[in-house]
Amino acid sequence: FCEASFYADRSDTISSGISISLLQDSVEMYVWTLVKEKGIPVKDGASFTSNLETVQKADFSLPQVAKLLELNKARVGFKHYGNLPDSNEIGKYQAYVEDFLRTSFQNHFDQNFDNLSLADLVSNSEIRERLKTTESLTLAGNYQEAMKEAAISKAILFAQLDQFIPKVYSNIKRMDS
C-alpha cells in the first residue's frame, strides 16, 4: 500500500497503472494473510475473486468488495490489456484500499492500521525496538535523536552481517597485477 501510494502521487498514466497493480496486490496479500492466519481452506491456484468469495463464505466480513472488484478490473485492464488508467482515478482506488485495510485489520486482527510498521518485520528484537524508537522520535519531530537510533540500528545490523559475510582481502584490487 505504501509503495502504491508513492506511485499514486505521480500524475503520469504508467505510474497510475503501477499504483493500481500495487493497490490490488496489497489487498490480495491481506486476503492471503487472512486465509493463512485463520485457516480458511482455499483451492490451489484460486483466483483473487474466488478467494474473496471463499473468505466471505467462511463468515469473514470484507468491506468494499464491489469496489475491490472494480479495482481488480482496472488492474487486469492495465496489466493484461495495456489499458492506461486515468490518473485522476487513482485517488478513488487508493481510498477504497485504505478503507478496506483500515477496517479489515481492525475487524480481523484487532490491529490499528496506523500502528503497523515495516519495523515489525525485523526479526532481531534489539534492532526492531530501536527502529520502532526511531519511528516514534521521527513522529515527535525529534530528528537528531531519531538519526542516532537509526545509526545504532545500522551498526548492530552490520556487526551481525560480519558473522555471515567473509572479509575480503584488502589487496584484492591489485591481485591481477
PDB file of C-alpha atoms in Angstrom:
ATOM      1  CA  PHE A   1       0.000   0.000   0.000  1.00  0.00           C
ATOM      2  CA  CYS A   2       2.832   2.408   0.843  1.00  0.00           C
ATOM      3  CA  GLU A   3       4.592   1.722  -2.434  1.00  0.00           C
ATOM      4  CA  ALA A   4       1.316   2.113  -4.331  1.00  0.00           C
ATOM      5  CA  SER A   5       0.770   5.465  -2.630  1.00  0.00           C
ATOM      6  CA  PHE A   6       4.203   6.603  -3.816  1.00  0.00           C
ATOM      7  CA  TYR A   7       3.215   5.902  -7.437  1.00  0.00           C
ATOM      8  CA  ALA A   8      -0.248   7.372  -6.914  1.00  0.00           C
ATOM      9  CA  ASP A   9       1.324  10.741  -6.160  1.00  0.00           C
ATOM     10  CA  ARG A  10       2.730  10.910  -9.689  1.00  0.00           C
ATOM     11  CA  SER A  11       0.497  12.166 -12.461  1.00  0.00           C
ATOM     12  CA  ASP A  12       1.512  10.003 -15.429  1.00  0.00           C
ATOM     13  CA  THR A  13      -0.584   7.082 -16.644  1.00  0.00           C
ATOM     14  CA  ILE A  14       2.161   4.439 -16.315  1.00  0.00           C
ATOM     15  CA  SER A  15       2.690   5.330 -12.648  1.00  0.00           C
ATOM     16  CA  SER A  16      -1.071   5.247 -12.215  1.00  0.00           C
ATOM     17  CA  GLY A  17      -1.180   1.739 -13.676  1.00  0.00           C
ATOM     18  CA  ILE A  18       1.652   0.618 -11.399  1.00  0.00           C
ATOM     19  CA  SER A  19      -0.201   2.123  -8.450  1.00  0.00           C
ATOM     20  CA  ILE A  20      -3.377   0.241  -9.380  1.00  0.00           C
ATOM     21  CA  SER A  21      -1.424  -3.016  -9.600  1.00  0.00           C
ATOM     22  CA  LEU A  22       0.248  -2.447  -6.248  1.00  0.00           C
ATOM     23  CA  LEU A  23      -3.013  -1.421  -4.578  1.00  0.00           C
ATOM     24  CA  GLN A  24      -4.625  -4.639  -5.756  1.00  0.00           C
ATOM     25  CA  ASP A  25      -1.532  -6.570  -4.617  1.00  0.00           C
ATOM     26  CA  SER A  26      -1.884  -5.106  -1.123  1.00  0.00           C
ATOM     27  CA  VAL A  27      -5.490  -6.289  -0.941  1.00  0.00           C
ATOM     28  CA  GLU A  28      -4.537  -9.706  -2.279  1.00  0.00           C
ATOM     29  CA  MET A  29      -1.715 -10.016   0.271  1.00  0.00           C
ATOM     30  CA  TYR A  30      -4.148  -9.108   3.013  1.00  0.00           C
ATOM     31  CA  VAL A  31      -6.632 -11.733   1.824  1.00  0.00           C
ATOM     32  CA  TRP A  32      -3.866 -14.380   1.713  1.00  0.00           C
ATOM     33  CA  THR A  33      -2.753 -13.372   5.215  1.00  0.00           C
ATOM     34  CA  LEU A  34      -6.320 -13.740   6.436  1.00  0.00           C
ATOM     35  CA  VAL A  35      -6.649 -17.131   4.730  1.00  0.00           C
ATOM     36  CA  LYS A  36      -3.426 -18.423   6.267  1.00  0.00           C
ATOM     37  CA  GLU A  37      -3.874 -16.943   9.754  1.00  0.00           C
ATOM     38  CA  LYS A  38      -7.498 -18.013  10.117  1.00  0.00           C
ATOM     39  CA  GLY A  39      -7.061 -21.409   8.444  1.00  0.00           C
ATOM     40  CA  ILE A  40      -9.596 -20.766   5.691  1.00  0.00           C
ATOM     41  CA  PRO A  41      -9.372 -23.569   3.129  1.00  0.00           C
ATOM     42  CA  VAL A  42      -8.888 -22.370  -0.455  1.00  0.00           C
ATOM     43  CA  LYS A  43      -8.262 -24.232  -3.681  1.00  0.00           C
ATOM     44  CA  ASP A  44      -4.733 -24.335  -5.093  1.00  0.00           C
ATOM     45  CA  GLY A  45      -4.322 -21.669  -7.744  1.00  0.00           C
ATOM     46  CA  ALA A  46      -7.610 -19.993  -6.841  1.00  0.00           C
ATOM     47  CA  SER A  47      -8.074 -16.530  -8.299  1.00  0.00           C
ATOM     48  CA  PHE A  48      -8.288 -13.321  -6.315  1.00  0.00           C
ATOM     49  CA  THR A  49     -12.041 -13.058  -6.849  1.00  0.00           C
ATOM     50  CA  SER A  50     -12.529 -16.682  -5.866  1.00  0.00           C
ATOM     51  CA  ASN A  51     -10.574 -16.134  -2.664  1.00  0.00           C
ATOM     52  CA  LEU A  52     -12.714 -13.104  -1.824  1.00  0.00           C
ATOM     53  CA  GLU A  53     -15.820 -15.279  -2.145  1.00  0.00           C
ATOM     54  CA  THR A  54     -14.276 -18.097  -0.095  1.00  0.00           C
ATOM     55  CA  VAL A  55     -13.345 -15.718   2.726  1.00  0.00           C
ATOM     56  CA  GLN A  56     -16.870 -14.291   2.788  1.00  0.00           C
ATOM     57  CA  LYS A  57     -18.419 -17.762   2.789  1.00  0.00           C
ATOM     58  CA  ALA A  58     -16.230 -18.566   5.803  1.00  0.00           C
ATOM     59  CA  ASP A  59     -18.098 -15.779   7.659  1.00  0.00           C
ATOM     60  CA  PHE A  60     -15.358 -13.177   7.470  1.00  0.00           C
ATOM     61  CA  SER A  61     -16.891  -9.877   6.502  1.00  0.00           C
ATOM     62  CA  LEU A  62     -14.914  -7.927   3.911  1.00  0.00           C
ATOM     63  CA  PRO A  63     -15.646  -4.230   3.361  1.00  0.00           C
ATOM     64  CA  GLN A  64     -15.686  -2.590  -0.056  1.00  0.00           C
ATOM     65  CA  VAL A  65     -15.895  -5.860  -2.052  1.00  0.00           C
ATOM     66  CA  ALA A  66     -17.671  -4.289  -5.043  1.00  0.00           C
ATOM     67  CA  LYS A  67     -15.076  -1.519  -5.109  1.00  0.00           C
ATOM     68  CA  LEU A  68     -12.250  -4.044  -4.811  1.00  0.00           C
ATOM     69  CA  LEU A  69     -13.654  -5.894  -7.810  1.00  0.00           C
ATOM     70  CA  GLU A  70     -13.677  -2.576  -9.697  1.00  0.00           C
ATOM     71  CA  LEU A  71     -10.016  -2.110  -8.726  1.00  0.00           C
ATOM     72  CA  ASN A  72      -9.202  -5.647  -9.866  1.00  0.00           C
ATOM     73  CA  LYS A  73     -10.891  -4.979 -13.208  1.00  0.00           C
ATOM     74  CA  ALA A  74      -8.738  -1.850 -13.652  1.00  0.00           C
ATOM     75  CA  ARG A  75      -5.622  -3.883 -12.768  1.00  0.00           C
ATOM     76  CA  VAL A  76      -6.491  -6.594 -15.293  1.00  0.00           C
ATOM     77  CA  GLY A  77      -7.086  -3.930 -17.918  1.00  0.00           C
ATOM     78  CA  PHE A  78      -3.687  -2.360 -17.281  1.00  0.00           C
ATOM     79  CA  LYS A  79      -1.641  -5.497 -16.717  1.00  0.00           C
ATOM     80  CA  HIS A  80      -3.138  -7.817 -19.319  1.00  0.00           C
ATOM     81  CA  TYR A  81      -4.505  -5.482 -21.970  1.00  0.00           C
ATOM     82  CA  GLY A  82      -2.310  -2.398 -21.698  1.00  0.00           C
ATOM     83  CA  ASN A  83      -5.206  -0.065 -20.926  1.00  0.00           C
ATOM     84  CA  LEU A  84      -3.707   3.044 -19.391  1.00  0.00           C
ATOM     85  CA  PRO A  85      -5.794   4.284 -16.464  1.00  0.00           C
ATOM     86  CA  ASP A  86      -6.909   7.849 -15.986  1.00  0.00           C
ATOM     87  CA  SER A  87      -4.515   9.295 -13.401  1.00  0.00           C
ATOM     88  CA  ASN A  88      -7.462  11.194 -11.878  1.00  0.00           C
ATOM     89  CA  GLU A  89      -8.994   7.847 -10.835  1.00  0.00           C
ATOM     90  CA  ILE A  90      -6.080   6.743  -8.638  1.00  0.00           C
ATOM     91  CA  GLY A  91      -7.236   8.670  -5.589  1.00  0.00           C
ATOM     92  CA  LYS A  92     -10.510   6.785  -5.693  1.00  0.00           C
ATOM     93  CA  TYR A  93      -8.804   3.376  -5.776  1.00  0.00           C
ATOM     94  CA  GLN A  94      -6.361   4.423  -3.082  1.00  0.00           C
ATOM     95  CA  ALA A  95      -9.281   5.452  -0.838  1.00  0.00           C
ATOM     96  CA  TYR A  96     -11.035   2.098  -1.478  1.00  0.00           C
ATOM     97  CA  VAL A  97      -7.964   0.132  -0.450  1.00  0.00           C
ATOM     98  CA  GLU A  98      -7.099   2.302   2.529  1.00  0.00           C
ATOM     99  CA  ASP A  99     -10.637   1.943   3.873  1.00  0.00           C
ATOM    100  CA  PHE A 100     -10.521  -1.808   3.226  1.00  0.00           C
ATOM    101  CA  LEU A 101      -7.189  -2.225   5.041  1.00  0.00           C
ATOM    102  CA  ARG A 102      -8.124   0.008   7.990  1.00  0.00           C
ATOM    103  CA  THR A 103     -11.428  -1.747   8.556  1.00  0.00           C
ATOM    104  CA  SER A 104     -10.150  -5.261   7.898  1.00  0.00           C
ATOM    105  CA  PHE A 105      -7.068  -5.057  10.115  1.00  0.00           C
ATOM    106  CA  GLN A 106      -9.252  -3.828  12.953  1.00  0.00           C
ATOM    107  CA  ASN A 107     -12.041  -6.371  12.403  1.00  0.00           C
ATOM    108  CA  HIS A 108      -9.959  -9.474  11.730  1.00  0.00           C
ATOM    109  CA  PHE A 109      -6.767  -8.900  13.744  1.00  0.00           C
ATOM    110  CA  ASP A 110      -7.725  -6.177  16.242  1.00  0.00           C
ATOM    111  CA  GLN A 111      -4.878  -4.051  14.857  1.00  0.00           C
ATOM    112  CA  ASN A 112      -4.897  -0.339  14.144  1.00  0.00           C
ATOM    113  CA  PHE A 113      -3.647   0.172  10.575  1.00  0.00           C
ATOM    114  CA  ASP A 114      -1.728   3.320  11.574  1.00  0.00           C
ATOM    115  CA  ASN A 115       0.232   1.362  14.172  1.00  0.00           C
ATOM    116  CA  LEU A 116       1.520  -1.191  11.670  1.00  0.00           C
ATOM    117  CA  SER A 117       5.159  -0.792  10.752  1.00  0.00           C
ATOM    118  CA  LEU A 118       7.679  -2.462   8.493  1.00  0.00           C
ATOM    119  CA  ALA A 119       9.974  -2.415  11.522  1.00  0.00           C
ATOM    120  CA  ASP A 120       7.745  -5.134  12.997  1.00  0.00           C
ATOM    121  CA  LEU A 121       9.091  -7.470  10.317  1.00  0.00           C
ATOM    122  CA  VAL A 122      12.679  -7.207  11.599  1.00  0.00           C
ATOM    123  CA  SER A 123      13.493 -10.480  13.358  1.00  0.00           C
ATOM    124  CA  ASN A 124      16.239  -9.183  15.663  1.00  0.00           C
ATOM    125  CA  SER A 125      14.454  -7.781  18.718  1.00  0.00           C
ATOM    126  CA  GLU A 126      17.125  -5.193  19.595  1.00  0.00           C
ATOM    127  CA  ILE A 127      17.196  -3.759  16.074  1.00  0.00           C
ATOM    128  CA  ARG A 128      13.385  -3.904  15.810  1.00  0.00           C
ATOM    129  CA  GLU A 129      12.931  -1.951  19.059  1.00  0.00           C
ATOM    130  CA  ARG A 130      15.499   0.653  18.046  1.00  0.00           C
ATOM    131  CA  LEU A 131      13.772   1.100  14.690  1.00  0.00           C
ATOM    132  CA  LYS A 132      10.408   1.475  16.451  1.00  0.00           C
ATOM    133  CA  THR A 133      12.014   4.103  18.705  1.00  0.00           C
ATOM    134  CA  THR A 134      13.353   5.811  15.565  1.00  0.00           C
ATOM    135  CA  GLU A 135       9.814   5.941  14.178  1.00  0.00           C
ATOM    136  CA  SER A 136       8.427   7.386  17.411  1.00  0.00           C
ATOM    137  CA  LEU A 137      11.142  10.021  17.617  1.00  0.00           C
ATOM    138  CA  THR A 138      10.570  10.985  13.985  1.00  0.00           C
ATOM    139  CA  LEU A 139       6.825  11.367  14.549  1.00  0.00           C
ATOM    140  CA  ALA A 140       7.601  13.562  17.561  1.00  0.00           C
ATOM    141  CA  GLY A 141       9.880  15.733  15.416  1.00  0.00           C
ATOM    142  CA  ASN A 142      12.997  14.766  17.360  1.00  0.00           C
ATOM    143  CA  TYR A 143      15.073  14.124  14.245  1.00  0.00           C
ATOM    144  CA  GLN A 144      18.524  14.261  15.829  1.00  0.00           C
ATOM    145  CA  GLU A 145      17.700  11.528  18.353  1.00  0.00           C
ATOM    146  CA  ALA A 146      15.931   9.562  15.617  1.00  0.00           C
ATOM    147  CA  MET A 147      19.080   9.662  13.475  1.00  0.00           C
ATOM    148  CA  LYS A 148      21.136   8.413  16.422  1.00  0.00           C
ATOM    149  CA  GLU A 149      18.792   5.461  16.950  1.00  0.00           C
ATOM    150  CA  ALA A 150      18.832   4.654  13.239  1.00  0.00           C
ATOM    151  CA  ALA A 151      22.635   4.776  13.202  1.00  0.00           C
ATOM    152  CA  ILE A 152      22.836   2.423  16.181  1.00  0.00           C
ATOM    153  CA  SER A 153      20.413   0.053  14.439  1.00  0.00           C
ATOM    154  CA  LYS A 154      22.583   0.078  11.333  1.00  0.00           C
ATOM    155  CA  ALA A 155      25.747  -0.569  13.346  1.00  0.00           C
ATOM    156  CA  ILE A 156      24.143  -3.538  15.128  1.00  0.00           C
ATOM    157  CA  LEU A 157      22.887  -4.936  11.834  1.00  0.00           C
ATOM    158  CA  PHE A 158      26.245  -4.566  10.091  1.00  0.00           C
ATOM    159  CA  ALA A 159      28.037  -6.159  13.055  1.00  0.00           C
ATOM    160  CA  GLN A 160      25.758  -9.172  12.696  1.00  0.00           C
ATOM    161  CA  LEU A 161      26.299  -9.343   8.939  1.00  0.00           C
ATOM    162  CA  ASP A 162      30.036  -9.650   9.558  1.00  0.00           C
ATOM    163  CA  GLN A 163      29.296 -13.062  11.078  1.00  0.00           C
ATOM    164  CA  PHE A 164      27.885 -14.275   7.756  1.00  0.00           C
ATOM    165  CA  ILE A 165      29.820 -12.381   5.106  1.00  0.00           C
ATOM    166  CA  PRO A 166      33.521 -13.214   4.926  1.00  0.00           C
ATOM    167  CA  LYS A 167      36.049 -10.401   4.995  1.00  0.00           C
ATOM    168  CA  VAL A 168      37.563  -9.664   1.617  1.00  0.00           C
ATOM    169  CA  TYR A 169      41.336  -9.415   1.428  1.00  0.00           C
ATOM    170  CA  SER A 170      42.033  -5.676   1.260  1.00  0.00           C
ATOM    171  CA  ASN A 171      44.615  -6.011  -1.539  1.00  0.00           C
ATOM    172  CA  ILE A 172      42.229  -7.919  -3.818  1.00  0.00           C
ATOM    173  CA  LYS A 173      42.067  -4.956  -6.193  1.00  0.00           C
ATOM    174  CA  ARG A 174      45.756  -5.473  -7.018  1.00  0.00           C
ATOM    175  CA  MET A 175      45.553  -9.263  -7.429  1.00  0.00           C
ATOM    176  CA  ASP A 176      45.524  -9.077 -11.203  1.00  0.00           C
ATOM    177  CA  SER A 177      48.871  -7.306 -11.272  1.00  0.00           C
TER     178      SER A 177
END
